PDB file of C-alpha atoms in Angstrom:
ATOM      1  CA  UNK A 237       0.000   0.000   0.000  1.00 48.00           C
ATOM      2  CA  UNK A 238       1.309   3.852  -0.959  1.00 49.00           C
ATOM      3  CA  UNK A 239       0.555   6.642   1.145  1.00 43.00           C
ATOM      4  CA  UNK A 240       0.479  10.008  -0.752  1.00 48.00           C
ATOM      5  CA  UNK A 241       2.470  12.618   1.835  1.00 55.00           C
ATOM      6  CA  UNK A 242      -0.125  15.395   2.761  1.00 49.00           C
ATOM      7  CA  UNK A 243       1.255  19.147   3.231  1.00 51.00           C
ATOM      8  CA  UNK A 244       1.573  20.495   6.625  1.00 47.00           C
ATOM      9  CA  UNK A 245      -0.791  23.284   5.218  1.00 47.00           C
ATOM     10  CA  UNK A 246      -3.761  20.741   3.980  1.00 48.00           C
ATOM     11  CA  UNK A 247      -3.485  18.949   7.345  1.00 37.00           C
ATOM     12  CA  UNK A 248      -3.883  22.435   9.415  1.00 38.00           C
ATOM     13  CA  UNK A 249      -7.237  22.780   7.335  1.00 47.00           C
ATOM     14  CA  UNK A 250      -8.711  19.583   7.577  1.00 38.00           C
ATOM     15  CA  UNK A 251      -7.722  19.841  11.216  1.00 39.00           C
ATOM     16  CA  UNK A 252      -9.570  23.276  11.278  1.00 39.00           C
ATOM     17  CA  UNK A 253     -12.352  22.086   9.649  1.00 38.00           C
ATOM     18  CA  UNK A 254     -13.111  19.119  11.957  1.00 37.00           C
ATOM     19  CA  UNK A 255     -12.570  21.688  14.988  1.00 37.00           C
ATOM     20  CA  UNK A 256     -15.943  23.711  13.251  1.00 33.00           C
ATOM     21  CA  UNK A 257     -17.407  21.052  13.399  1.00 34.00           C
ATOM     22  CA  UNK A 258     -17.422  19.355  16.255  1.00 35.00           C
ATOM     23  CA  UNK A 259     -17.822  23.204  17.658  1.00 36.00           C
ATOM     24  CA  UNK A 260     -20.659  23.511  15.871  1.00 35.00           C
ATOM     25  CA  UNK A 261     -22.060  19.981  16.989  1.00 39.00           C
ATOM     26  CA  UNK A 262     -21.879  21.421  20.661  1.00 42.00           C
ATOM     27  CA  UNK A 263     -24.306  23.964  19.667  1.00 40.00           C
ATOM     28  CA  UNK A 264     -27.904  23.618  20.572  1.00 39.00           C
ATOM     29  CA  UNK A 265     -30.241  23.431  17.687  1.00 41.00           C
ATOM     30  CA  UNK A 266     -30.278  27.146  17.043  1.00 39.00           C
ATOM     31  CA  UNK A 267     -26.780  27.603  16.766  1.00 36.00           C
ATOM     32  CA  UNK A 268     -26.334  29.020  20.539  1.00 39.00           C
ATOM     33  CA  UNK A 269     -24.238  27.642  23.138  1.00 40.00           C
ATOM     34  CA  UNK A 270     -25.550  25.669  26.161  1.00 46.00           C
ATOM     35  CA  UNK A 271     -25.510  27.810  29.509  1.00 58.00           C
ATOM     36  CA  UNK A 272     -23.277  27.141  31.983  1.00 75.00           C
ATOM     37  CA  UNK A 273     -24.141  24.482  34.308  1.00 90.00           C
ATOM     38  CA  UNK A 274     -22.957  25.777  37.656  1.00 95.00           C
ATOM     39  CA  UNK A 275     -25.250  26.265  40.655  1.00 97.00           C
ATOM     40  CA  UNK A 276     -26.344  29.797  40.816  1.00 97.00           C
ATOM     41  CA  UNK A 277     -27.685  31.112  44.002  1.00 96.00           C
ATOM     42  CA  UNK A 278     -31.340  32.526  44.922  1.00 95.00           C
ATOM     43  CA  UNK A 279     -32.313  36.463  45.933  1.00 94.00           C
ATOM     44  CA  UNK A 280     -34.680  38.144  47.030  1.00 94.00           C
ATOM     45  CA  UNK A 281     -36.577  37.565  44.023  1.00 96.00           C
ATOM     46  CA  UNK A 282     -36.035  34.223  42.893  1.00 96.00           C
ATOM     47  CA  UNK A 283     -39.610  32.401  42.648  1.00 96.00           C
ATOM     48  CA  UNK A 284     -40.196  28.382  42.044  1.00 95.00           C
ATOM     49  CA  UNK A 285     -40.700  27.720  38.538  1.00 95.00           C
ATOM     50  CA  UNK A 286     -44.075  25.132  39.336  1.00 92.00           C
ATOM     51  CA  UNK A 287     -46.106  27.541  41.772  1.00 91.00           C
ATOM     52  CA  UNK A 288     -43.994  30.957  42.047  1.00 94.00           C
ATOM     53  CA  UNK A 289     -43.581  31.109  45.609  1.00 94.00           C
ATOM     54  CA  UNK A 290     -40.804  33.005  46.140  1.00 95.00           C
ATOM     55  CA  UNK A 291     -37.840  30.904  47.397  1.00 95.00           C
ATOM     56  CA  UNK A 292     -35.948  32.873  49.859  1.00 94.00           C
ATOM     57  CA  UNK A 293     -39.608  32.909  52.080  1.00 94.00           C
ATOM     58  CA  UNK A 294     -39.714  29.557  52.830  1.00 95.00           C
ATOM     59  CA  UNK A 295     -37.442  27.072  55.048  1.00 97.00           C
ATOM     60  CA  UNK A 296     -35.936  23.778  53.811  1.00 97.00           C
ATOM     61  CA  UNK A 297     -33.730  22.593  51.179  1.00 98.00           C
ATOM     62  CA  UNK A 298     -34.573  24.018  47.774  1.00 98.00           C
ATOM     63  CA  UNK A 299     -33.524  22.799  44.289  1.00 98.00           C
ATOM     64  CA  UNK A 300     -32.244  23.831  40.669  1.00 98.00           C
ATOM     65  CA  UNK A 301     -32.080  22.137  37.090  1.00 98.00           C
ATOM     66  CA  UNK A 302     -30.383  23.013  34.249  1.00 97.00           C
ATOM     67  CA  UNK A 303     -31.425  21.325  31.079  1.00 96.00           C
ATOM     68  CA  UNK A 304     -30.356  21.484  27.886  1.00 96.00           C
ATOM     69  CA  UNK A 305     -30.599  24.266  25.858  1.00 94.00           C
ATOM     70  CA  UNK A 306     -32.022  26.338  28.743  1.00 94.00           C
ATOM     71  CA  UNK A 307     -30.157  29.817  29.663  1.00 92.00           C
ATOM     72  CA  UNK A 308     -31.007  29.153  33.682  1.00 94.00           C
ATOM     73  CA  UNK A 309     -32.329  26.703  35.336  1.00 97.00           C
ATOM     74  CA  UNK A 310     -35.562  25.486  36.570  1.00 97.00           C
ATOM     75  CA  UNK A 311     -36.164  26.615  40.629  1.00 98.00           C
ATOM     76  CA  UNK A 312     -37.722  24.340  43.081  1.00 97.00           C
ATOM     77  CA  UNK A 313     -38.725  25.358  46.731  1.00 95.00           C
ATOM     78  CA  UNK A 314     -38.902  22.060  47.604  1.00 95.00           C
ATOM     79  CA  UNK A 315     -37.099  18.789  46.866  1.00 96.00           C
ATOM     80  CA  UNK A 316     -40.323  16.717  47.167  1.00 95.00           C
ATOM     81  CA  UNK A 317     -41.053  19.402  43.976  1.00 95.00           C
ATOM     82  CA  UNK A 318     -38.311  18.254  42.189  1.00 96.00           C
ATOM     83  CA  UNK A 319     -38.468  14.305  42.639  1.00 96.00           C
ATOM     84  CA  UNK A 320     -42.017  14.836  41.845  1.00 94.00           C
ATOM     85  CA  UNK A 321     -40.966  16.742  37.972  1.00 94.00           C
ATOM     86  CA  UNK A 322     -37.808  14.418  37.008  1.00 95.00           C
ATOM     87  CA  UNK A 323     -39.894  11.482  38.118  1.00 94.00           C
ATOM     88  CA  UNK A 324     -42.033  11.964  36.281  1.00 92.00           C
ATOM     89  CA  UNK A 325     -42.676   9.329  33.069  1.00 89.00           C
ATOM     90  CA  UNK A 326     -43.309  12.145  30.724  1.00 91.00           C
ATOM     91  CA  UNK A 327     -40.141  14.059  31.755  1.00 89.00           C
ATOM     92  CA  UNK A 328     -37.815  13.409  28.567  1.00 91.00           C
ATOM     93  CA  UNK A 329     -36.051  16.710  28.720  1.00 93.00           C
ATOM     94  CA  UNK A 330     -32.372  16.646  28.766  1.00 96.00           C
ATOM     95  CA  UNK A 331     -30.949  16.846  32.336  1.00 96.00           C
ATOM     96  CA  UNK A 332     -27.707  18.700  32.419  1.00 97.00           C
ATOM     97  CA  UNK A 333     -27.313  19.008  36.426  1.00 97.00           C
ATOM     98  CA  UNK A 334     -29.286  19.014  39.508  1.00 98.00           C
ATOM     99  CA  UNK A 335     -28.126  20.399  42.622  1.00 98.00           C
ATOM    100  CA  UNK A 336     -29.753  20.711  46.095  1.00 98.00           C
ATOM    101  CA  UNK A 337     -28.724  22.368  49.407  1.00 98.00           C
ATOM    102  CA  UNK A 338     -26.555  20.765  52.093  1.00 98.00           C
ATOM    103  CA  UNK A 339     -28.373  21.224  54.620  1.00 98.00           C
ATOM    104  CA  UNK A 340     -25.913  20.306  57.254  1.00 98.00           C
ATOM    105  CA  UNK A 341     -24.593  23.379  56.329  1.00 98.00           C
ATOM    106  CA  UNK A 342     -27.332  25.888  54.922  1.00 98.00           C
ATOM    107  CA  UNK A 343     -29.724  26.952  57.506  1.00 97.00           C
ATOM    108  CA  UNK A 344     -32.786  25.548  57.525  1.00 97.00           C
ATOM    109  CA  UNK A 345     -34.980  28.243  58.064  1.00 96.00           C
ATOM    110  CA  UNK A 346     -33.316  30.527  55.528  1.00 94.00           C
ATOM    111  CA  UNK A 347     -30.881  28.702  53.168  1.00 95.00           C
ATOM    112  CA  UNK A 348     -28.126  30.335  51.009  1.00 94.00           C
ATOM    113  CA  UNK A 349     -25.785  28.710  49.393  1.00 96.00           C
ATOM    114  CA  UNK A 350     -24.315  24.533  49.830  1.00 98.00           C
ATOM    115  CA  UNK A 351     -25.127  23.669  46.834  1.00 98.00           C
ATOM    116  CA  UNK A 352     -24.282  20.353  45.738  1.00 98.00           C
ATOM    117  CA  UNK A 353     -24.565  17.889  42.563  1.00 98.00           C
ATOM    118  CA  UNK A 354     -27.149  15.776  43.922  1.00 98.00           C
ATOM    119  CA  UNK A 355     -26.536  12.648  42.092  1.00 98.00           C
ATOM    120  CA  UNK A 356     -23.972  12.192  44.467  1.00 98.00           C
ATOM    121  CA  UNK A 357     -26.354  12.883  47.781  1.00 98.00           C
ATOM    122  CA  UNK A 358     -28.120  11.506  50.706  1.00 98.00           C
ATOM    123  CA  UNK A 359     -31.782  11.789  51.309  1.00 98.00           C
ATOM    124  CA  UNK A 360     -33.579  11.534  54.494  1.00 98.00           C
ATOM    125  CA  UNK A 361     -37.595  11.265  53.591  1.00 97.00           C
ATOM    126  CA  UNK A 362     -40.051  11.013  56.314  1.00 95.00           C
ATOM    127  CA  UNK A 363     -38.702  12.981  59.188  1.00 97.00           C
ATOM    128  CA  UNK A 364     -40.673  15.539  61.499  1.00 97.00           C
ATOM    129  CA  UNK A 365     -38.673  18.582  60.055  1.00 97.00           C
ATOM    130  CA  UNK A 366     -40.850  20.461  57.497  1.00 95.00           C
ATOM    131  CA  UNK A 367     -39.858  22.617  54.206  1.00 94.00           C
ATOM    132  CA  UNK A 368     -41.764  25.441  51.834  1.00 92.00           C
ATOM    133  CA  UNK A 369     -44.586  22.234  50.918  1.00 86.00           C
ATOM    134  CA  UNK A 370     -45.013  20.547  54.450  1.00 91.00           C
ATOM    135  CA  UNK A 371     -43.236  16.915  54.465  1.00 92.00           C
ATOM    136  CA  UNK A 372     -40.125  17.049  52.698  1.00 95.00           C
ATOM    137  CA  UNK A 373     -37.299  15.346  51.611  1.00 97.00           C
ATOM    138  CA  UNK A 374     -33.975  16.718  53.295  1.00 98.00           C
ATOM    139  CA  UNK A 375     -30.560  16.867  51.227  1.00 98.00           C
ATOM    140  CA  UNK A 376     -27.133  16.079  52.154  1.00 98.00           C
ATOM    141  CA  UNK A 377     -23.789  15.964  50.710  1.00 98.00           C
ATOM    142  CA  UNK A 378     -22.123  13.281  53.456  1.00 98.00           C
ATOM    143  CA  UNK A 379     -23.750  10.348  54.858  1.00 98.00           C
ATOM    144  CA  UNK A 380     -23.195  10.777  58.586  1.00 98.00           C
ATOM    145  CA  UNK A 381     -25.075  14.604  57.947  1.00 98.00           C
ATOM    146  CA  UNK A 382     -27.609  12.820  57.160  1.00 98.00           C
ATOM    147  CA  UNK A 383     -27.646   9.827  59.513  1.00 98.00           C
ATOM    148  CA  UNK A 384     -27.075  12.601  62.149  1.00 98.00           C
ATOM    149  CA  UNK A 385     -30.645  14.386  61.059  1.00 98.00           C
ATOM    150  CA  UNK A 386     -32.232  10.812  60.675  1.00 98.00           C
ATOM    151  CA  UNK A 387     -31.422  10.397  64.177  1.00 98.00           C
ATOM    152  CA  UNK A 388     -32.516  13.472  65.571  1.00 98.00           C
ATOM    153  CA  UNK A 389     -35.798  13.934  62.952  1.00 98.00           C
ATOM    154  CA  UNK A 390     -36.904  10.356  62.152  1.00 98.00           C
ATOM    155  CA  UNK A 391     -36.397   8.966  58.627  1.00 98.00           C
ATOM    156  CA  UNK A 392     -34.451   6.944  56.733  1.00 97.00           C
ATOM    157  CA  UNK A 393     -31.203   7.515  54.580  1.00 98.00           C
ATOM    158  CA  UNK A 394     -31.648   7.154  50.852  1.00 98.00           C
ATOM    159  CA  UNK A 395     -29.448   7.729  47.623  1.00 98.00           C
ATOM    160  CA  UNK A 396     -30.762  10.134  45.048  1.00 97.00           C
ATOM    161  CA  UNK A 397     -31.131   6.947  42.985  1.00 96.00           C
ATOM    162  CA  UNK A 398     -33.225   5.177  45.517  1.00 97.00           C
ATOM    163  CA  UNK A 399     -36.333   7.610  45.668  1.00 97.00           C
ATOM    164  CA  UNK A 400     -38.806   6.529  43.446  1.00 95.00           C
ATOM    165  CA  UNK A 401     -42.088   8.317  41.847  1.00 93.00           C
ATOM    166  CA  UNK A 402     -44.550   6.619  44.723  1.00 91.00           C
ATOM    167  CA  UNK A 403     -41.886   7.955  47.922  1.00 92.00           C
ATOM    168  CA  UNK A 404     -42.924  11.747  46.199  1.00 91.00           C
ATOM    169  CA  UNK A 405     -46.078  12.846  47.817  1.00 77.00           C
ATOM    170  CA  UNK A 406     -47.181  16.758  46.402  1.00 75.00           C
ATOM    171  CA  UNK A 407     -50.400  16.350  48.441  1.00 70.00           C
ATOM    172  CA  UNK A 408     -50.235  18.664  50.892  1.00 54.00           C
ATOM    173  CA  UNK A 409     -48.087  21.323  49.580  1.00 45.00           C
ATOM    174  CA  UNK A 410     -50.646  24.523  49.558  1.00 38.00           C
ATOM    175  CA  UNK A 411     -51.863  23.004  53.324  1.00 38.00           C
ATOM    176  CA  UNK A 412     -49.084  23.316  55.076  1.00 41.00           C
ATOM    177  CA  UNK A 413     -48.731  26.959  53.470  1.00 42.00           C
ATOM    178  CA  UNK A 414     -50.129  29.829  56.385  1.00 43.00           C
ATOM    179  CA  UNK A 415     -48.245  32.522  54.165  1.00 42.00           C
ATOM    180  CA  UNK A 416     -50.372  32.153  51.045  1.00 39.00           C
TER     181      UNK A 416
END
């Protein structure tokens, strides 16, 4: 077999041309860039995307999603909200992070900041403490935070993998709401 020698210059534009490319490939579908996916952090007016309650009024952990092709991300004032919308069967949008609060180190009545990836987190569901929706589902980044809380709240440890769509109860969100 004979290999013809390529020039230096035709290799720099095939190698230019394949960079385009695969740039453009990591465009969304309308030729912009994805957003960022870093955690951002609520204010003052920062409201949850499903009912618009305004986040930094309510205790317990809160919640963000980025998905793809969106320029911010999805709020949640609750985590029960946000197992309840990526449980969901008919949720087939693109996921690019999740992150929650660690609430070992946020305060619970007013949490800033401790934001984790929460793929990698423990879940306590079914303790006494309640957040923004009543019962909810509190978020940690190590498992002996969590253990501690189970311990001291009731409930029981669980991976983010773990919860499932029937552990997700929305039912008495608006009840357990005396500032609406």
């Amino acid at each position: 077999m004979m290999f013809t020698p390529v020039s230096r210059a035709r290799l720099l534009r095939h190698a230019a041309a394949a960079a385009l490319l695969l740039a453009l490939g990591a465009c969304g579908r309308d030729g912009a860039t994805t957003a960022s996916t870093a955690p951002l952090e609520i204010d003052r007016a920062t409201t949850c995307d499903l009912d618009g309650m305004l986040l930094a009024d309510y205790p317990g952990p809160k919640a963000q999603v980025h998905y793809a092709g969106e320029a911010r991300p999805l709020w949640f004032c609750d985590t029960v909200e946000l197992f309840a919308t990526l449980l969901k069967p008919e949720q087939v949008r693109q996921v690019r992070a999740v992150y929650v609060q660690d609430m070992a180190k946020a305060d619970w009545a007013s949490p800033r900041g401790a934001w984790f990836d929460a793929s990698t987190g423990y879940f306590v569901l079914g303790s006494k403490r309640h957040g923004s929706m009543g019962p909810t589902i509190a978020s940690f980044a190590q498992q002996a935070d969590a253990q501690k809380f189970a311990a001291e709240f009731g409930g029981r440890v669980l991976r983010y993998a773990e919860i499932k769509p029937e552990m997700v109860d929305l039912s008495g969100g608006a009840l357990h709401d005396s500032r609406m």
